[in-house]
């Protein structure tokens, strides 16, 4: 107990040093344009005390846990249950927007989460399967969104015509990015992908005549249902008019929900199919050992490029959907923080696990949105959650791997055997 | 000609600041092989501690004393930050999945930015120029090439820091321990090097250098906000990679190059695309030299 | 009948000449061994043949099937396996540790399977002859699992297998590429005498099935028992070339191994068996 007190005391001392300059004083504006400094000892005391208590609680918790025999868990139970969790989640997703009295805002949140699930699944191909660290995934999201916006405004195309084009364009950019970085490994790859994402954003911001610059682009059409539009005005040619119901905002939101659900499921289906086939297996082999792949006659370059291209394509689809949903896009939506969020979803999910991505997207996107009322603390909590989850579960929620093929009953493979890729 | 000379001076000054931050990235990468994404935000913390100390002391003491205090206190506080961040967010993840510390670092970066925003507000904060004036190097018509006292001070302080740092790494037992851990952490531990302490000290030193860079940035530009760490961090990381991550001279060289590219691009092309120019040059250099300019070329043994 | 003909091969790294003007030929249907003290350039030679290094000078002619010649040094890294029909194993085992033994063997058949899926597109849609191709691939994998005695471990992750099993699995994986020449980099390293004897049997069986072998080995027990032909390297140069009996009695070889007059590793494990 005394040891705990000492330990927590030391932590509190460090907290004092850390918090003193920021919580102990507050910069303010003086009368003559100069800065003033006001003391705020109460919030400093609060933070230091909180650190002390938190540390005491943590030590007590460790003590309690060490008494029980620790059982190693790597989400094996979750993966076994995945057989049931997957369909159950899907069923919940399908009826979710139709539940009576479901607030429009919740359906909208569902749309947002599903967008990130789709992005996570797309990036999972690159990071989780092929083991290539991509810090600039948002670039493809942006390419998809701007492709749609520009095609719609310049050629009057609708969402469904633009969707495949946006995917193809994004895949094309994926290959363009892939070529120069083929030889790069690890963190060199990370910084170049990050740089690529930033370049795309800078070009979008500065090429005002094409992209509208920081003001963005407006007025993209929302997806229509077999030509029926969703309009609050009602009337012929609209969803409400055709079915003879009152136009309601939730009808459009629910439709968007099903569109993104279908797109996300398409991503999932393609990924799951590919995983059980030579291409997907080659991606995973690439993650495990690139040199061995080469010795077996696998064309490493093409295999990497397909991973980039297919991952980028799904990012492009998601971007196209995003633009249609918002009917407004600007460079602010495509900052590095988006790439980091999607990467965090993939890693928290367990890098490679499809179900893990869903769980992580719900946690990382759903919870901060529900904390909207805390406004300024929202991102602070988001950051703290990232650190905490990683420290508690470095391998993510579901880190085991199901073999793509087996002679007998498939045995799950633990995370400790899996390589993480050097690319 | 005169214009180019002025851009050269500006670029070198900026490059020195990037180089100091880049050393922190490259040291941490060398020793534990992770991208410390929060390093740019430690730099921002350094700048904020600097502005707070300067504001507190501005009416009490003379400018040189206030400046010295700003550097020392900022370096100390940032050292505590670096130490604590490593203990809390990175050490529990050492030796595990490679992406875990990266995500943890990104999380830490978000935490630091928002912590400063919440505690000190989102407004830009400005201070007056504390070292006005300078040496006029060249006059060409109306155009005056000037090396400001501030630029001179930044260059001198950086050179002194670099000299001290080089001495530390090459000549002291601590430097030897650092290099040993970098080569092979397990073996170094077996031979009696306290790896935990060495890694902690690496963070402490890197963060202190970032603090100096932060205060110099504050003095040079006079304006800071909670978000400066992101851009400066990415640039410095780019500098570290450009120079060859893990290489200390490479970090300084990369920093100087990036400072120069920015200055000359802003001077002769469009300011709007200066960051894009930096990133493009990085990509092009890495295409032809996949390990950066001074990085060790790794041939994977088969 | 020559399957692999190496002529005037030189490999320099900066100022260091690791392989110096080496020429030799390996016969089809034979087991050819490359031996030599540590640092003799064996692995470098191997890496040149299997496409991991581009030789500074010289040529490597491979005959994947009768009457056909492929110049290996002109191929891209992965084509050495796909076009040259040369498979290899590694000194420090390189299996796909997080994937099962069976998956390892299927990845070895990637090119064949990938074209059966219509390069992914038809495969995703469930069209084309992929199912049949996969069934055949699994049959081939089973054959080699059986040959290497790993059938019971087919569904275990490769990284969890014991060392000896991993060595054999790597050989099985190389064989699944259906090579004409199998290159083994110290296959007996770290094996106990019983496993080593089993390895001899396996290698002879592979030879009898029609695949030629080229191996680097330190274990003279393995080399002398199964090789048809031995090449001895020292300091990057070929110093002897002949049948096991000839090599055993070659004074240059004995001198190289016993370290006459120079500072070569004095306790090379071969000294006794050579003498």
CSV table of N, CA, C and O in Angstrom, one decimal, chain B residues 245-283:
chain,number,residue,atom,x,y,z
B,245,UNK,N,16.6,7.9,-42.5
B,245,UNK,CA,16.1,7.8,-41.1
B,245,UNK,C,17.1,6.9,-40.3
B,245,UNK,O,17.5,5.9,-40.8
B,246,UNK,N,17.4,7.4,-39.1
B,246,UNK,CA,18.4,6.7,-38.3
B,246,UNK,C,19.8,7.4,-38.4
B,246,UNK,O,20.6,7.2,-37.5
B,247,UNK,N,20.0,8.2,-39.4
B,247,UNK,CA,21.3,8.9,-39.5
B,247,UNK,C,21.1,10.3,-38.9
B,247,UNK,O,20.3,11.1,-39.4
B,248,UNK,N,22.0,10.7,-37.9
B,248,UNK,CA,21.9,12.0,-37.3
B,248,UNK,C,22.4,13.1,-38.2
B,248,UNK,O,21.7,14.1,-38.4
B,249,UNK,N,23.5,13.0,-38.9
B,249,UNK,CA,23.9,14.0,-39.9
B,249,UNK,C,22.8,14.1,-41.0
B,249,UNK,O,22.5,15.2,-41.5
B,250,UNK,N,22.2,13.0,-41.3
B,250,UNK,CA,21.2,13.0,-42.3
B,250,UNK,C,20.0,13.8,-41.9
B,250,UNK,O,19.4,14.5,-42.8
B,251,UNK,N,19.6,13.8,-40.6
B,251,UNK,CA,18.5,14.6,-40.2
B,251,UNK,C,18.7,16.0,-40.4
B,251,UNK,O,17.9,16.8,-40.8
B,252,UNK,N,20.0,16.5,-40.0
B,252,UNK,CA,20.3,17.9,-40.1
B,252,UNK,C,20.3,18.3,-41.6
B,252,UNK,O,19.8,19.3,-42.0
B,253,UNK,N,21.0,17.4,-42.4
B,253,UNK,CA,21.1,17.7,-43.8
B,253,UNK,C,19.7,17.8,-44.4
B,253,UNK,O,19.3,18.7,-45.2
B,254,UNK,N,18.8,16.8,-44.1
B,254,UNK,CA,17.4,16.8,-44.6
B,254,UNK,C,16.7,18.1,-44.2
B,254,UNK,O,16.0,18.7,-45.0
B,255,UNK,N,16.9,18.5,-42.9
B,255,UNK,CA,16.2,19.7,-42.4
B,255,UNK,C,16.6,20.9,-43.2
B,255,UNK,O,15.8,21.7,-43.7
B,256,UNK,N,17.9,21.0,-43.4
B,256,UNK,CA,18.4,22.2,-44.2
B,256,UNK,C,17.9,22.2,-45.6
B,256,UNK,O,17.4,23.2,-46.1
B,257,UNK,N,17.9,21.0,-46.2
B,257,UNK,CA,17.4,20.9,-47.6
B,257,UNK,C,15.9,21.3,-47.7
B,257,UNK,O,15.5,22.1,-48.6
B,258,UNK,N,15.1,20.8,-46.7
B,258,UNK,CA,13.7,21.2,-46.8
B,258,UNK,C,13.5,22.6,-46.5
B,258,UNK,O,12.7,23.3,-47.2
B,259,UNK,N,14.3,23.2,-45.6
B,259,UNK,CA,14.2,24.7,-45.4
B,259,UNK,C,14.5,25.4,-46.7
B,259,UNK,O,13.8,26.4,-47.0
B,260,UNK,N,15.6,25.0,-47.4
B,260,UNK,CA,16.0,25.7,-48.6
B,260,UNK,C,14.9,25.5,-49.7
B,260,UNK,O,14.6,26.5,-50.4
B,261,UNK,N,14.4,24.3,-49.8
B,261,UNK,CA,13.4,24.0,-50.9
B,261,UNK,C,12.2,25.0,-50.6
B,261,UNK,O,11.7,25.6,-51.5
B,262,UNK,N,11.8,25.0,-49.4
B,262,UNK,CA,10.6,25.9,-49.0
B,262,UNK,C,10.9,27.3,-49.4
B,262,UNK,O,10.1,28.0,-50.0
B,263,UNK,N,12.1,27.8,-48.9
B,263,UNK,CA,12.4,29.2,-49.1
B,263,UNK,C,12.5,29.6,-50.6
B,263,UNK,O,11.9,30.5,-51.1
B,264,UNK,N,13.2,28.7,-51.4
B,264,UNK,CA,13.4,29.0,-52.8
B,264,UNK,C,12.1,28.8,-53.6
B,264,UNK,O,11.8,29.6,-54.5
B,265,UNK,N,11.3,27.8,-53.2
B,265,UNK,CA,10.1,27.6,-53.9
B,265,UNK,C,9.1,28.8,-53.6
B,265,UNK,O,8.5,29.3,-54.6
B,266,UNK,N,9.1,29.2,-52.4
B,266,UNK,CA,8.2,30.4,-52.1
B,266,UNK,C,8.7,31.6,-52.8
B,266,UNK,O,7.9,32.5,-53.2
B,267,UNK,N,10.0,31.7,-52.9
B,267,UNK,CA,10.6,32.9,-53.5
B,267,UNK,C,10.4,33.0,-55.0
B,267,UNK,O,10.2,34.1,-55.6
B,268,UNK,N,10.5,31.8,-55.6
B,268,UNK,CA,10.5,31.8,-57.1
B,268,UNK,C,9.3,31.2,-57.8
B,268,UNK,O,9.1,31.4,-58.9
B,269,UNK,N,8.6,30.4,-57.0
B,269,UNK,CA,7.4,29.8,-57.6
B,269,UNK,C,6.2,30.2,-56.7
B,269,UNK,O,6.2,31.3,-56.2
B,270,UNK,N,5.2,29.4,-56.6
B,270,UNK,CA,4.0,29.8,-55.9
B,270,UNK,C,4.1,29.3,-54.4
B,270,UNK,O,4.5,28.2,-54.1
B,271,UNK,N,3.8,30.2,-53.5
B,271,UNK,CA,3.9,29.9,-52.1
B,271,UNK,C,2.8,28.8,-51.8
B,271,UNK,O,3.1,27.9,-51.0
B,272,UNK,N,1.7,28.8,-52.5
B,272,UNK,CA,0.7,27.8,-52.2
B,272,UNK,C,1.1,26.4,-52.3
B,272,UNK,O,0.7,25.5,-51.6
B,273,UNK,N,2.1,26.2,-53.3
B,273,UNK,CA,2.5,24.8,-53.5
B,273,UNK,C,3.8,24.4,-52.9
B,273,UNK,O,4.4,23.5,-53.2
B,274,UNK,N,4.3,25.3,-51.9
B,274,UNK,CA,5.6,25.0,-51.3
B,274,UNK,C,5.6,23.6,-50.6
B,274,UNK,O,6.6,22.9,-50.7
B,275,UNK,N,4.6,23.3,-49.9
B,275,UNK,CA,4.5,22.0,-49.2
B,275,UNK,C,4.5,20.9,-50.2
B,275,UNK,O,5.1,19.9,-50.0
B,276,UNK,N,3.7,21.1,-51.2
B,276,UNK,CA,3.6,20.0,-52.2
B,276,UNK,C,4.9,19.8,-52.9
B,276,UNK,O,5.3,18.7,-53.2
B,277,UNK,N,5.7,20.9,-53.1
B,277,UNK,CA,7.1,20.8,-53.6
B,277,UNK,C,7.9,19.9,-52.7
B,277,UNK,O,8.7,19.0,-53.2
B,278,UNK,N,7.9,20.2,-51.4
B,278,UNK,CA,8.7,19.5,-50.5
B,278,UNK,C,8.3,18.0,-50.6
B,278,UNK,O,9.2,17.1,-50.7
B,279,UNK,N,7.1,17.6,-50.5
B,279,UNK,CA,6.7,16.2,-50.6
B,279,UNK,C,7.0,15.6,-51.9
B,279,UNK,O,7.5,14.4,-51.9
B,280,UNK,N,6.9,16.3,-53.0
B,280,UNK,CA,7.2,15.7,-54.3
B,280,UNK,C,8.7,15.4,-54.3
B,280,UNK,O,9.1,14.3,-54.8
B,281,UNK,N,9.5,16.3,-53.9
B,281,UNK,CA,11.0,16.1,-53.9
B,281,UNK,C,11.3,14.9,-53.0
B,281,UNK,O,12.1,14.1,-53.4
B,282,UNK,N,10.6,14.8,-51.9
B,282,UNK,CA,10.9,13.6,-51.0
B,282,UNK,C,10.6,12.3,-51.8
B,282,UNK,O,11.4,11.4,-51.8
B,283,UNK,N,9.4,12.3,-52.5
B,283,UNK,CA,9.0,11.1,-53.2
B,283,UNK,C,10.0,10.8,-54.3
B,283,UNK,O,10.4,9.6,-54.5
